[in-house]
CSV table of C-alpha atoms and ligand atoms in Angstrom, one decimal:
chain,number,residue,atom,x,y,z
N,12,MET,CA,-4.9,-45.6,52.3
N,13,ASP,CA,-1.7,-47.1,53.7
N,14,ARG,CA,0.4,-47.0,50.6
N,15,LYS,CA,3.9,-45.6,51.4
N,16,ILE,CA,6.2,-44.3,48.7
N,17,TYR,CA,9.6,-42.8,49.5
N,18,LEU,CA,10.8,-40.2,47.0
N,19,ASP,CA,13.4,-38.6,49.2
N,20,ASN,CA,16.4,-40.8,48.2
N,21,ALA,CA,18.7,-37.8,47.7
N,22,SER,CA,18.3,-37.3,51.5
N,23,THR,CA,19.1,-40.9,52.3
N,24,THR,CA,18.4,-44.4,50.9
N,25,TYR,CA,17.5,-47.7,52.4
N,26,ILE,CA,20.4,-50.2,52.9
N,27,SER,CA,20.4,-52.9,50.3
N,28,ASN,CA,20.4,-56.5,51.4
N,29,GLU,CA,23.7,-57.2,49.8
N,30,VAL,CA,25.3,-54.4,51.8
N,31,LEU,CA,23.5,-55.5,55.0
N,32,ASN,CA,24.7,-59.1,54.7
N,33,GLU,CA,28.3,-57.9,54.3
N,34,MET,CA,28.0,-55.8,57.4
N,35,MET,CA,26.4,-58.3,59.7
N,36,PRO,CA,29.5,-60.3,60.8
N,37,CYS,CA,31.2,-57.0,61.8
N,38,PHE,CA,28.6,-56.5,64.6
N,39,SER,CA,29.1,-60.0,66.1
N,40,SER,CA,32.1,-62.2,65.2
N,41,ILE,CA,34.5,-59.6,63.8
N,42,TYR,CA,34.3,-57.1,66.6
N,43,GLY,CA,37.9,-56.3,67.2
N,44,ASN,CA,39.4,-52.8,67.1
N,45,ALA,CA,41.0,-52.4,63.7
N,46,ASN,CA,43.9,-50.6,65.5
N,47,SER,CA,44.7,-53.5,67.8
N,48,ILE,CA,47.7,-55.8,67.0
N,49,HIS,CA,46.1,-59.1,68.1
N,50,SER,CA,44.2,-61.4,65.8
N,51,PHE,CA,40.9,-59.8,66.6
N,52,GLY,CA,42.2,-56.5,65.6
N,53,ARG,CA,43.9,-57.9,62.5
N,54,ASP,CA,40.7,-59.5,61.4
N,55,ALA,CA,38.9,-56.2,61.6
N,56,GLN,CA,41.7,-54.5,59.9
N,57,ALA,CA,41.6,-57.0,57.0
N,58,MET,CA,37.9,-56.1,56.5
N,59,VAL,CA,38.7,-52.4,56.5
N,60,ASP,CA,41.5,-52.9,54.0
N,61,ARG,CA,39.2,-54.8,51.7
N,62,ALA,CA,36.6,-52.1,51.8
N,63,ARG,CA,39.2,-49.4,51.3
N,64,ASP,CA,40.5,-51.2,48.2
N,65,LYS,CA,36.9,-51.4,46.7
N,66,ILE,CA,36.4,-47.7,47.2
N,67,ALA,CA,39.8,-46.8,45.8
N,68,LYS,CA,39.1,-49.0,42.7
N,69,ALA,CA,35.7,-47.4,42.2
N,70,ILE,CA,37.2,-43.9,41.9
N,71,ASN,CA,40.6,-44.8,40.4
N,72,ALA,CA,42.5,-43.8,43.5
N,73,ASN,CA,45.2,-45.4,45.6
N,74,ALA,CA,43.8,-47.0,48.8
N,75,LEU,CA,46.3,-45.0,50.8
N,76,GLU,CA,44.7,-41.8,49.5
N,77,LEU,CA,41.4,-42.5,51.3
N,78,TYR,CA,40.6,-41.5,54.8
N,79,PHE,CA,37.4,-42.6,56.5
N,80,THR,CA,35.2,-40.0,58.2
N,81,SER,CA,31.8,-39.9,60.0
N,82,GLY,CA,30.2,-38.9,56.7
N,83,GLY,CA,30.0,-36.2,54.0
N,84,THR,CA,29.6,-33.4,56.4
N,85,GLU,CA,32.8,-34.2,58.3
N,86,ALA,CA,34.7,-34.8,55.0
N,87,ASN,CA,33.6,-31.4,53.7
N,88,ASN,CA,34.5,-29.6,56.9
N,89,TRP,CA,37.9,-31.3,56.9
N,90,ALA,CA,38.6,-30.6,53.2
N,91,ILE,CA,37.8,-26.9,53.4
N,92,LYS,CA,39.4,-26.2,56.8
N,93,GLY,CA,42.2,-28.7,56.6
N,94,ILE,CA,43.4,-27.6,53.2
N,95,ALA,CA,43.0,-23.9,53.9
N,96,ARG,CA,44.9,-24.0,57.2
N,97,ALA,CA,47.7,-26.2,55.8
N,98,ASN,CA,48.3,-24.0,52.8
N,99,LYS,CA,47.8,-20.5,54.3
N,100,GLU,CA,51.4,-19.5,53.8
N,101,ARG,CA,50.8,-19.7,50.0
N,102,GLY,CA,47.6,-17.6,50.1
N,103,ARG,CA,44.3,-17.0,51.9
N,104,HIS,CA,41.8,-16.9,49.1
N,105,ILE,CA,39.2,-19.7,48.5
N,106,ILE,CA,36.6,-20.1,45.8
N,107,VAL,CA,33.4,-22.1,46.2
N,108,SER,CA,29.9,-21.8,44.5
N,109,LYS,CA,26.7,-20.4,46.1
N,110,ILE,CA,25.0,-23.8,45.7
N,111,GLU,CA,27.4,-25.9,47.8
N,112,HIS,CA,26.1,-28.0,50.6
N,113,GLU,CA,25.9,-26.1,53.9
N,114,SER,CA,28.9,-28.1,55.3
N,115,ILE,CA,31.0,-26.3,52.7
N,116,LEU,CA,29.4,-22.9,53.0
N,117,GLN,CA,29.5,-22.9,56.8
N,118,SER,CA,33.1,-24.1,56.9
N,119,CYS,CA,33.9,-21.1,54.6
N,120,LYS,CA,32.2,-18.8,57.1
N,121,GLU,CA,34.4,-20.1,59.9
N,122,LEU,CA,37.5,-19.6,57.8
N,123,GLU,CA,36.5,-16.0,57.0
N,124,LYS,CA,36.7,-15.4,60.8
N,125,GLU,CA,40.2,-16.7,60.7
N,126,GLY,CA,41.3,-14.2,58.1
N,127,PHE,CA,40.6,-16.2,54.9
N,128,GLU,CA,38.8,-14.5,52.0
N,129,VAL,CA,36.1,-16.5,50.2
N,130,THR,CA,34.5,-15.9,46.8
N,131,TYR,CA,31.1,-17.4,46.3
N,132,LEU,CA,30.5,-18.0,42.6
N,133,ASN,CA,27.1,-17.5,41.0
N,134,VAL,CA,25.5,-20.2,38.9
N,135,ASP,CA,23.4,-19.6,35.8
N,136,ASN,CA,19.7,-20.3,35.8
N,137,GLU,CA,20.3,-24.0,35.0
N,138,GLY,CA,22.6,-24.4,38.0
N,139,LEU,CA,26.0,-24.4,36.2
N,140,VAL,CA,28.9,-22.5,37.8
N,141,LYS,CA,29.8,-19.6,35.6
N,142,ILE,CA,33.2,-20.5,34.2
N,143,ALA,CA,33.8,-16.8,33.2
N,144,GLU,CA,33.3,-15.8,36.8
N,145,LEU,CA,35.8,-18.4,38.0
N,146,LEU,CA,38.4,-17.1,35.5
N,147,HIS,CA,37.7,-13.6,36.6
N,148,TYR,CA,38.0,-14.2,40.4
N,149,ILE,CA,40.8,-16.7,40.6
N,150,ARG,CA,44.1,-15.2,41.5
N,151,LYS,CA,47.7,-15.9,42.5
N,152,ASP,CA,46.8,-16.3,46.2
N,153,THR,CA,43.8,-18.6,45.6
N,154,ILE,CA,44.8,-21.8,47.4
N,155,LEU,CA,41.6,-23.8,47.1
N,156,VAL,CA,38.7,-24.2,44.7
N,157,SER,CA,35.8,-26.4,45.9
N,158,ILE,CA,32.9,-27.1,43.5
N,159,MET,CA,30.4,-29.9,44.0
N,160,ALA,CA,30.2,-32.5,41.2
N,161,VAL,CA,26.4,-32.9,41.4
N,162,ASN,CA,24.0,-30.6,43.3
N,163,ASN,CA,21.8,-32.4,45.8
N,164,GLU,CA,18.7,-30.3,45.2
N,165,ILE,CA,18.5,-30.0,41.5
N,166,GLY,CA,20.9,-32.7,40.2
N,167,THR,CA,22.9,-30.4,37.9
N,168,ILE,CA,26.3,-31.9,36.9
N,169,GLN,CA,29.1,-29.4,37.0
N,170,ASN,CA,32.0,-29.2,34.4
N,171,ILE,CA,34.4,-30.6,37.0
N,172,LYS,CA,37.3,-31.4,34.6
N,173,THR,CA,37.3,-27.8,33.2
N,174,ILE,CA,37.0,-26.3,36.7
N,175,ALA,CA,39.8,-28.5,38.0
N,176,SER,CA,42.1,-27.5,35.2
N,177,ILE,CA,41.5,-23.8,35.7
N,178,ALA,CA,42.3,-24.3,39.4
N,179,HIS,CA,45.5,-26.1,38.6
N,180,ASP,CA,46.5,-23.5,35.9
N,181,ASN,CA,46.4,-21.0,38.8
N,182,GLY,CA,48.2,-23.1,41.3
N,183,ALA,CA,45.1,-23.9,43.4
N,184,ILE,CA,44.1,-27.2,44.9
N,185,PHE,CA,40.8,-28.6,43.6
N,186,HIS,CA,38.2,-30.3,45.9
N,187,THR,CA,34.8,-31.6,45.0
N,188,ASP,CA,31.9,-32.8,47.0
N,189,ALA,CA,30.9,-35.9,45.0
N,190,VAL,CA,28.3,-37.3,47.4
N,191,GLN,CA,25.5,-37.1,44.8
N,192,ALA,CA,27.8,-38.1,41.9
N,193,ILE,CA,28.9,-41.5,43.0
N,194,GLY,CA,26.4,-44.1,41.9
N,195,ASN,CA,25.2,-41.8,39.2
N,196,LEU,CA,28.4,-41.0,37.2
N,197,LYS,CA,31.7,-42.6,36.6
N,198,ILE,CA,34.1,-40.8,38.8
N,199,ASP,CA,37.8,-41.0,38.0
N,200,VAL,CA,39.9,-38.8,40.2
N,201,GLU,CA,43.0,-39.0,37.9
N,202,ASP,CA,41.2,-38.3,34.7
N,203,MET,CA,39.1,-35.5,36.2
N,204,GLY,CA,42.0,-33.8,37.9
N,205,ILE,CA,40.6,-34.0,41.5
N,206,ASP,CA,43.0,-33.4,44.4
N,207,ALA,CA,40.5,-34.0,47.2
N,208,MET,CA,37.0,-35.5,47.1
N,209,THR,CA,34.1,-36.1,49.6
N,210,ILE,CA,32.0,-39.2,49.3
N,211,ASN,CA,29.7,-41.1,51.6
N,212,ALA,CA,27.6,-44.3,51.8
N,213,HIS,CA,24.0,-43.5,52.7
N,214,LYS,CA,22.9,-42.0,49.4
N,215,ILE,CA,24.0,-45.2,47.6
N,216,TYR,CA,22.2,-47.9,49.6
N,217,GLY,CA,24.9,-48.0,52.3
N,218,PRO,CA,24.9,-47.1,56.0
N,219,LYS,CA,24.6,-43.6,57.5
N,220,GLY,CA,27.4,-42.0,59.4
N,221,ILE,CA,30.3,-43.1,57.2
N,222,GLY,CA,32.1,-41.3,54.5
N,223,ALA,CA,35.6,-40.7,53.2
N,224,LEU,CA,37.8,-37.9,52.0
N,225,TYR,CA,40.1,-38.7,49.1
N,226,VAL,CA,43.3,-36.7,49.4
N,227,LYS,CA,45.7,-37.0,46.5
N,228,LYS,CA,49.2,-38.0,47.5
N,229,GLY,CA,51.3,-34.8,48.0
N,230,ILE,CA,48.3,-32.5,48.9
N,231,ASN,CA,48.8,-30.8,52.3
N,232,ILE,CA,46.0,-31.0,54.7
N,233,GLU,CA,45.8,-30.5,58.5
N,234,PRO,CA,43.8,-33.0,60.6
N,235,LEU,CA,40.4,-31.9,61.8
N,236,ILE,CA,39.8,-34.7,64.3
N,237,VAL,CA,42.8,-35.4,66.5
N,238,GLY,CA,43.4,-37.8,69.4
N,239,GLY,CA,44.5,-41.1,67.8
N,240,ASN,CA,46.9,-42.3,65.2
N,241,GLN,CA,44.2,-43.9,63.0
N,242,GLU,CA,44.1,-43.2,59.3
N,243,ARG,CA,47.8,-42.7,59.1
N,244,ASN,CA,47.7,-39.9,61.7
N,245,ARG,CA,45.3,-37.9,59.7
N,246,ARG,CA,41.9,-38.7,61.3
N,247,GLY,CA,41.7,-39.9,64.9
N,248,GLY,CA,39.0,-42.2,66.3
N,249,THR,CA,38.3,-45.9,66.4
N,250,LEU,CA,37.3,-47.1,62.9
N,251,ASN,CA,33.6,-47.8,62.3
N,252,VAL,CA,34.3,-51.2,60.9
N,253,PRO,CA,30.7,-52.3,60.1
N,254,SER,CA,29.9,-49.1,58.3
N,255,ILE,CA,33.2,-49.0,56.4
N,256,VAL,CA,32.6,-52.6,55.2
N,257,GLY,CA,29.1,-51.5,54.2
N,258,PHE,CA,30.4,-48.4,52.4
N,259,GLY,CA,32.9,-50.5,50.4
N,260,LYS,CA,30.2,-53.0,49.4
N,261,ALA,CA,27.7,-50.2,48.5
N,262,LEU,CA,30.2,-48.5,46.2
N,263,GLU,CA,31.3,-51.7,44.7
N,264,ILE,CA,27.7,-52.5,43.8
N,265,ALA,CA,27.0,-48.9,42.6
N,266,SER,CA,29.9,-49.2,40.2
N,267,ARG,CA,29.0,-52.7,39.0
N,268,ASP,CA,25.3,-51.7,38.3
N,269,LEU,CA,26.0,-48.1,37.3
N,270,VAL,CA,24.9,-48.3,33.6
N,271,ALA,CA,21.8,-50.3,34.4
N,272,ASN,CA,20.7,-48.0,37.3
N,273,VAL,CA,21.3,-44.9,35.2
N,274,GLN,CA,19.1,-46.2,32.5
N,275,LYS,CA,16.4,-47.4,34.9
N,276,LEU,CA,16.3,-44.1,36.7
N,277,LYS,CA,16.2,-42.2,33.4
N,278,THR,CA,13.0,-44.1,32.4
N,279,ILE,CA,11.4,-43.4,35.8
N,280,ARG,CA,12.4,-39.7,35.8
N,281,ASP,CA,11.2,-39.0,32.3
N,282,TYR,CA,8.0,-40.8,32.9
N,283,PHE,CA,7.4,-38.7,36.0
N,284,VAL,CA,8.2,-35.4,34.4
N,285,LYS,CA,6.2,-36.1,31.3
N,286,ASN,CA,3.1,-37.0,33.4
N,287,VAL,CA,3.4,-34.0,35.8
N,288,MET,CA,3.9,-31.6,32.9
N,289,GLU,CA,0.9,-33.0,31.1
N,290,LYS,CA,-1.4,-33.1,34.1
N,291,ILE,CA,-0.5,-30.0,36.1
N,292,GLU,CA,-0.3,-26.4,34.8
N,293,TYR,CA,2.3,-23.7,35.8
N,294,VAL,CA,5.1,-26.0,36.8
N,295,LYS,CA,8.7,-24.9,36.4
N,296,TYR,CA,11.5,-27.4,36.0
N,297,ASN,CA,14.5,-26.3,38.2
N,298,GLY,CA,18.0,-27.3,37.0
N,299,HIS,CA,19.7,-28.2,33.7
N,300,PRO,CA,17.7,-29.7,30.9
N,301,TYR,CA,20.2,-32.5,30.2
N,302,GLN,CA,23.5,-32.0,32.2
N,303,LYS,CA,22.0,-33.7,35.2
N,304,VAL,CA,21.7,-36.9,37.1
N,305,ASN,CA,18.5,-39.0,36.7
N,306,ASN,CA,17.5,-39.6,40.3
N,307,ILE,CA,16.6,-36.0,41.2
N,308,VAL,CA,13.8,-33.8,39.9
N,309,ASN,CA,13.1,-30.4,41.3
N,310,LEU,CA,9.9,-28.6,40.4
N,311,SER,CA,8.3,-25.3,41.4
N,312,PHE,CA,4.5,-25.3,41.5
N,313,ASP,CA,3.5,-21.8,41.0
N,314,LEU,CA,1.1,-20.3,43.6
N,315,VAL,CA,1.7,-22.9,46.2
N,316,GLU,CA,4.3,-23.4,49.0
N,317,GLY,CA,6.6,-26.3,48.6
N,318,GLU,CA,6.3,-27.0,52.3
N,319,ALA,CA,2.5,-27.4,52.0
N,320,VAL,CA,2.9,-29.8,49.1
N,321,ALA,CA,5.4,-31.9,51.0
N,322,MET,CA,3.1,-32.0,54.1
N,323,MET,CA,0.0,-32.9,52.1
N,324,LEU,CA,1.8,-35.6,50.2
N,325,ASP,CA,3.1,-37.0,53.5
N,326,LEU,CA,-0.5,-37.3,54.6
N,327,GLU,CA,-1.0,-39.6,51.6
N,328,GLY,CA,2.1,-41.6,52.4
N,329,ILE,CA,4.4,-40.0,49.9
N,330,ALA,CA,7.8,-38.7,51.2
N,331,VAL,CA,9.4,-35.8,49.3
N,332,SER,CA,11.3,-32.8,50.4
N,333,THR,CA,11.8,-29.1,49.9
N,334,GLY,CA,15.4,-27.9,49.9
N,335,ALA,CA,17.9,-30.2,51.4
N,336,ALA,CA,17.0,-32.5,54.3
N,337,CYS,CA,19.0,-30.6,56.8
N,338,GLU,CA,17.2,-27.4,55.9
N,339,SER,CA,13.7,-28.9,55.8
N,340,GLY,CA,11.6,-27.7,58.7
N,341,GLY,CA,13.0,-24.2,58.3
N,342,VAL,CA,11.0,-21.4,56.8
N,343,GLU,CA,13.8,-20.1,54.6
N,344,PRO,CA,13.5,-20.8,50.9
N,345,SER,CA,16.3,-23.0,49.4
N,346,HIS,CA,19.6,-21.2,48.8
N,347,VAL,CA,20.1,-23.4,45.8
N,348,ILE,CA,16.8,-22.5,44.0
N,349,LEU,CA,17.3,-18.8,44.9
N,350,ALA,CA,20.7,-18.9,43.3
N,351,LEU,CA,19.3,-20.0,40.0
N,352,GLU,CA,18.4,-16.4,39.3
N,353,ASN,CA,14.8,-17.3,40.2
N,354,ASP,CA,12.5,-15.2,42.3
N,355,GLU,CA,11.7,-16.0,45.9
N,356,ASN,CA,8.2,-17.3,45.0
N,357,MET,CA,9.8,-20.0,42.8
N,358,ALA,CA,12.2,-21.0,45.6
N,359,ARG,CA,9.3,-21.2,48.1
N,360,SER,CA,7.3,-23.4,45.8
N,361,ALA,CA,10.1,-25.8,44.9
N,362,VAL,CA,9.7,-29.5,45.7
N,363,ARG,CA,12.4,-32.2,45.2
N,364,PHE,CA,11.4,-35.7,44.1
N,365,SER,CA,14.3,-38.2,44.3
N,366,PHE,CA,14.0,-41.7,43.1
N,367,SER,CA,15.7,-45.0,44.0
N,368,LYS,CA,16.7,-47.9,41.9
N,369,SER,CA,13.6,-49.6,43.2
N,370,THR,CA,11.0,-46.9,42.3
N,371,THR,CA,8.5,-48.3,39.9
N,372,LYS,CA,6.2,-46.8,37.3
N,373,ASP,CA,3.3,-47.9,39.4
N,374,ASP,CA,4.7,-45.8,42.3
N,375,ILE,CA,5.0,-42.8,39.9
N,376,ASP,CA,1.4,-43.2,38.8
N,377,TYR,CA,0.2,-43.0,42.4
N,378,VAL,CA,2.4,-40.0,43.1
N,379,VAL,CA,1.3,-38.1,40.0
N,380,GLU,CA,-2.4,-38.9,40.7
N,381,THR,CA,-2.0,-37.6,44.3
N,382,LEU,CA,0.0,-34.6,43.3
N,383,VAL,CA,-2.6,-33.5,40.8
N,384,LYS,CA,-5.2,-33.5,43.6
N,385,VAL,CA,-2.9,-31.8,46.1
N,386,ILE,CA,-1.8,-29.0,43.8
N,387,ALA,CA,-5.4,-28.4,42.7
N,388,ARG,CA,-6.6,-28.2,46.3
N,389,LEU,CA,-3.8,-25.9,47.4
N,390,ARG,CA,-4.3,-23.6,44.4
N,391,SER,CA,-8.1,-23.5,45.0
N,392,ILE,CA,-7.4,-21.9,48.4
N,393,SER,CA,-4.8,-19.5,46.9
N,394,ALA,CA,-6.4,-16.1,46.2
N,395,VAL,CA,-4.4,-15.4,43.1
N,396,THR,CA,-5.0,-18.8,41.4
N,397,LYS,CA,-5.9,-17.4,38.0
N,398,THR,CA,-3.0,-15.1,37.4
N,399,GLY,CA,-0.5,-17.9,37.0
N,400,ARG,CA,3.0,-16.5,37.2
N,401,ALA,CA,5.0,-19.4,35.8
N,402,LYS,CA,5.9,-20.3,32.2
B,11,PLP,C1,24.1,-35.6,52.0
B,11,PLP,C2,25.1,-34.7,51.5
B,11,PLP,C3,26.2,-34.3,52.3
B,11,PLP,C4,26.3,-34.7,53.7
B,11,PLP,O1,26.7,-36.0,53.9
B,11,PLP,P1,26.4,-36.7,55.3
B,11,PLP,O2,27.1,-38.1,55.2
B,11,PLP,O3,24.9,-36.8,55.4
B,11,PLP,O4,27.0,-35.9,56.4
B,11,PLP,C5,27.2,-33.5,51.7
B,11,PLP,N1,27.1,-33.1,50.5
B,11,PLP,C6,26.1,-33.4,49.7
B,11,PLP,C7,26.0,-33.0,48.2
B,11,PLP,C8,25.1,-34.2,50.1
B,11,PLP,O5,24.0,-34.6,49.4
């Protein structure tokens, strides 16, 4: 059986041909340093400017409010540390949720060592940040609230507009990690009240190693990477021109095709969930029933380990993941599924299936057929098979 099906698109996607074609000249003919004043540099700079404009347009920002980074991780580190450090005279309290990406959570841990205080908000069992808790914990010295727009493990969409307005009512800056939102939702930084926002390219059919931080004009932020005057003195380092160009193209396409992709993915997702629920017993759906993106499904298969499911599916050519990609391989259950007020067994048995715009019903048929066999096999070797804890 040499069939290969990739259902780990929330970890990274392939690069689409349209994006690749746009990038290619930047590896050969247009190789100047975008910072150089000669014609080679100016040509590269023109490519960067064009990409910056595309990204700005897609999120309704001004191009000069965008700063390129090495990806989502760097942008999140920068947003949290840079905003906190630049605003520490106003206060030292920060609010994030318990289900943020590790790049947010670990940046907060570093800030705690510098004397900042961080509140980690709970989520309800569908993955939504508890607004009542936010209202309870926010205070006069809260300088920053950072809540992700869409969670990467369960796909739940947060009430960003409400959260941003609560932050602003209390004088705090609002940052969101929108890596999993772009391409799935219309993001308008003005309308949503976003002061700073993390995005990247490799989850939307663009290249890895490139991202951006949107920083609204007037927001104070300290640089994280120093050593060059690039990005208006806010982020040092020679610009990654091919990747920036690919990022611009990828987001342009994602915006252009948004409605069609959302519909396509909804059909695939619904077909997958319906079939799994019909054919496999004791499966729990993790996340929100409808306030969610369509490319991610997270399921807990009672009485089996998610890691075992992922490994057995891999033997059949099917790629899925447990937890986030950066956490896979570890033995700890997902911090996100644990935060859904679930028990540890449910977290350990969680598997994430994430689809691309190219996933077909035929792919799903093969995956479900294989999954039925894999779950049956794993449960048959589990001593407690007949007790069935889920549902
Ligand atoms: C992938 C991801 C990141 C990290 O982005 P990189 O570009 O891989 O560093 C951050 N936040 C979320 C929600 C993600 O899914």
